[in-house]
Short mmCIF file of C-alpha atoms and ligand atoms in Angstrom, two decimals:
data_model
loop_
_atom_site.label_atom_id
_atom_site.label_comp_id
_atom_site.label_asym_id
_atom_site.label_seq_id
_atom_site.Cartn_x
_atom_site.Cartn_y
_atom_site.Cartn_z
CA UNK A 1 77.96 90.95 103.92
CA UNK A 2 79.61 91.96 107.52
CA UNK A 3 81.90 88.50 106.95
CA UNK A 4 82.75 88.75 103.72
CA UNK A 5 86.36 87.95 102.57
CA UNK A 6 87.16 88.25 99.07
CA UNK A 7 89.18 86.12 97.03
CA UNK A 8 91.83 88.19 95.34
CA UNK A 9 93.86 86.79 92.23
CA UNK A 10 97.20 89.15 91.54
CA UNK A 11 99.29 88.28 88.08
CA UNK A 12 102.31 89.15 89.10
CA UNK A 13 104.59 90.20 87.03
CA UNK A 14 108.29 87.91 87.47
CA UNK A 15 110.57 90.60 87.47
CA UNK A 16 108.95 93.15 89.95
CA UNK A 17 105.44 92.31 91.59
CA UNK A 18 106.39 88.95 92.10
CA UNK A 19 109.51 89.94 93.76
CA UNK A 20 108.23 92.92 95.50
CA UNK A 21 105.80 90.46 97.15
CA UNK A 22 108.60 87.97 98.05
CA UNK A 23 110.64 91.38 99.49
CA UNK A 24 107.71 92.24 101.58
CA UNK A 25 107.90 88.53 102.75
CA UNK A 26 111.46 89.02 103.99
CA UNK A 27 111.18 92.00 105.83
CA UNK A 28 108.02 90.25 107.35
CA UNK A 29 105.68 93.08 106.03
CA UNK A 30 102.27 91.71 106.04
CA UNK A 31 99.56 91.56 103.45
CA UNK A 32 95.89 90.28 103.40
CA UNK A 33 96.09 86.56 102.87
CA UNK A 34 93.28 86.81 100.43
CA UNK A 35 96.03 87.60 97.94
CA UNK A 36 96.06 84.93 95.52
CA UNK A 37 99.30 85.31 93.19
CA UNK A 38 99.97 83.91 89.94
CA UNK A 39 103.81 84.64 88.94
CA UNK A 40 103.81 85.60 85.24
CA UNK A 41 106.86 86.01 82.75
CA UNK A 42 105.21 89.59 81.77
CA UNK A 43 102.31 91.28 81.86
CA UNK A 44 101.84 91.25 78.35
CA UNK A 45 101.19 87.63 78.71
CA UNK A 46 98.37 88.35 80.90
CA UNK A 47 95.09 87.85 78.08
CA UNK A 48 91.45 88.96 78.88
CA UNK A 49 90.70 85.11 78.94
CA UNK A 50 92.94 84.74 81.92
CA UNK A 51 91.31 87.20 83.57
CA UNK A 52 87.63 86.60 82.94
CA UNK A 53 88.79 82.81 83.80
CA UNK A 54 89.77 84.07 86.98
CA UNK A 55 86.24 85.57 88.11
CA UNK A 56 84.45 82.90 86.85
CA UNK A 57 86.32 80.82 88.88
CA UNK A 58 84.90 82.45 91.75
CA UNK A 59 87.30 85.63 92.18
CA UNK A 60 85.78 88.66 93.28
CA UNK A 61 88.59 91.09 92.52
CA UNK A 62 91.79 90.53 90.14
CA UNK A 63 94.88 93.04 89.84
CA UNK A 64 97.98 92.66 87.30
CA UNK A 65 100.64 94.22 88.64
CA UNK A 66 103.92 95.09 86.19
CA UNK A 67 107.13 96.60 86.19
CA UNK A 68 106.79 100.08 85.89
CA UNK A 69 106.72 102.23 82.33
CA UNK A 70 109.28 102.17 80.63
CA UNK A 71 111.21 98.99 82.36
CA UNK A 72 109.43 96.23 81.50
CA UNK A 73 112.17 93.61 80.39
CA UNK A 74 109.58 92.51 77.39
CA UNK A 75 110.13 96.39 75.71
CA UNK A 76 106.02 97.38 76.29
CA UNK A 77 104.21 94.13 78.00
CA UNK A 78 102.64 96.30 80.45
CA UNK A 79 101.74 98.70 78.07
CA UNK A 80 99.45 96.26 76.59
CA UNK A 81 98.26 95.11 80.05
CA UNK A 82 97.12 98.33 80.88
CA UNK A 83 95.14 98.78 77.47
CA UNK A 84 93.74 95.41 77.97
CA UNK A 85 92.98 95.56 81.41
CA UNK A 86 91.14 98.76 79.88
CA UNK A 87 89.34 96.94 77.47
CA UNK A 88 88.24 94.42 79.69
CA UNK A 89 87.15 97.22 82.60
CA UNK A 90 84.90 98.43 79.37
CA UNK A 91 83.26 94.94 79.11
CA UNK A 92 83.04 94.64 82.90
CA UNK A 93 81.22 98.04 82.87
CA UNK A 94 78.75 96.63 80.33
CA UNK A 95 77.95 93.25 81.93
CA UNK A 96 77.11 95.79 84.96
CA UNK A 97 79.82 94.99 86.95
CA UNK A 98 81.76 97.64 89.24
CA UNK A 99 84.90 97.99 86.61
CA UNK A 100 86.89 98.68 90.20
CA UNK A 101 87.08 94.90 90.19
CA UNK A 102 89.85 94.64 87.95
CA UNK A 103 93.17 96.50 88.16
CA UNK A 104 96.81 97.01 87.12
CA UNK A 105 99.41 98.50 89.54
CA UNK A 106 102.93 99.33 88.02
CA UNK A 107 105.60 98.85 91.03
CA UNK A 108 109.70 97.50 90.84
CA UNK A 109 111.25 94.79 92.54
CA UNK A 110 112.30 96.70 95.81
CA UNK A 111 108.40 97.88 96.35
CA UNK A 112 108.09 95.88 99.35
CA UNK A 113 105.68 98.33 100.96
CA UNK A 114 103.97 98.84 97.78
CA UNK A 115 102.97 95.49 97.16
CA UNK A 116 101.44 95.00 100.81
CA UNK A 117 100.00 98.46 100.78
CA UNK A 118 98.08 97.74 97.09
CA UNK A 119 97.16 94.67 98.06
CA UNK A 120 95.96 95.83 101.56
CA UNK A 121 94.11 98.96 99.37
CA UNK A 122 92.40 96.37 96.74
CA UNK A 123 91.21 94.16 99.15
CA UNK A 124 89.54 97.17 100.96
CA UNK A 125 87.95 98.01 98.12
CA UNK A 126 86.81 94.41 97.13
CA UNK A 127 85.63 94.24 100.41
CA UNK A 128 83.22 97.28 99.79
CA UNK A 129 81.76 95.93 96.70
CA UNK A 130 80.83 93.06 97.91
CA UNK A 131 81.04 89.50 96.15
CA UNK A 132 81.35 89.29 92.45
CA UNK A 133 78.07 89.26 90.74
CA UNK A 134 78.73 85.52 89.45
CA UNK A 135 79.17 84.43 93.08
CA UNK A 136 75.69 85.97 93.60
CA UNK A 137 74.22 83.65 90.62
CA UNK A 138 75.69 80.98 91.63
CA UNK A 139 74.55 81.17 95.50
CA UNK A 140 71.01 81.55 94.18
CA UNK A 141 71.28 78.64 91.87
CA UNK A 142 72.30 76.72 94.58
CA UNK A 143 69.50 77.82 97.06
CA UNK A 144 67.15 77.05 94.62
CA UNK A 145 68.62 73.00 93.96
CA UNK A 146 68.35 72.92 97.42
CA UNK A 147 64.77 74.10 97.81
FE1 FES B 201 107.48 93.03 84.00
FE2 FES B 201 106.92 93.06 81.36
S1 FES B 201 108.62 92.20 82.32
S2 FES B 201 105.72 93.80 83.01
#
């Protein structure tokens, strides 16, 4: 897949990723546009529905990126991001999927660089895996309709 360009949705946290993105923005530091952010009130809000939702709506990689430990404004949201983003990695891992797919960054409001740099990092590493494995059923589903 020389072309490939992943799809990328990041649940950003309000209080830090979201703005960290939106400082990056302003001091015009650049990011893959395959970045697809969804501005949440917390991390801990983020379930595993919303993000097995997100690959089955065609996302190849998904990241939920929180305030760091210890600051989130919701006492321990991320805390239970990062043990459900665990849980889910487990499930991921025994559908046969690369658990590298899904993420969680920790980062505050003035991480700028951070947020392009992660975002520039994930996509990399989407980019090496290659399409998610329901974008693969689906394309052969479709080939065969066709045929
Ligand atoms: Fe940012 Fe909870 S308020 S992760």
């Amino acid at each position: 897949m020389k072309n490939f360009e992943p799809e990328i949705v990041a649940f950003c946290c309000h209080y830090c990723a979201y703005t960290a993105a939106d400082m990056a923005g302003s001091k015009r530091i650049s990011y893959p546009p395959n970045i697809k952010i969804i501005r949440v009130p917390c991390t801990g809000k983020v379930d595993a529905i919303h993000i097995m939702k997100a690959f089955e709506k065609g996302a190849d990689g998904v990241y939920i990126a929180g305030c760091l430990e210890g600051d989130c404004h919701f006492k321990n949201g991320n805390i239970r991001a990062k043990y459900r983003v665990e849980k889910v990695q487990k499930v991921l891992d025994d559908l046969g999927w690369e658990k590298q797919r899904l993420a969680i960054i920790n980062m505050s409001a003035g991480m700028g660089e951070r947020f392009a740099q992660t975002a520039l990092e994930f996509t990399q590493t989407i980019k090496q895996l290659g399409p998610s494995p329901i974008k693969i059923i689906n394309t052969d589903k479709s080939q065969l309709e066709v045929s």
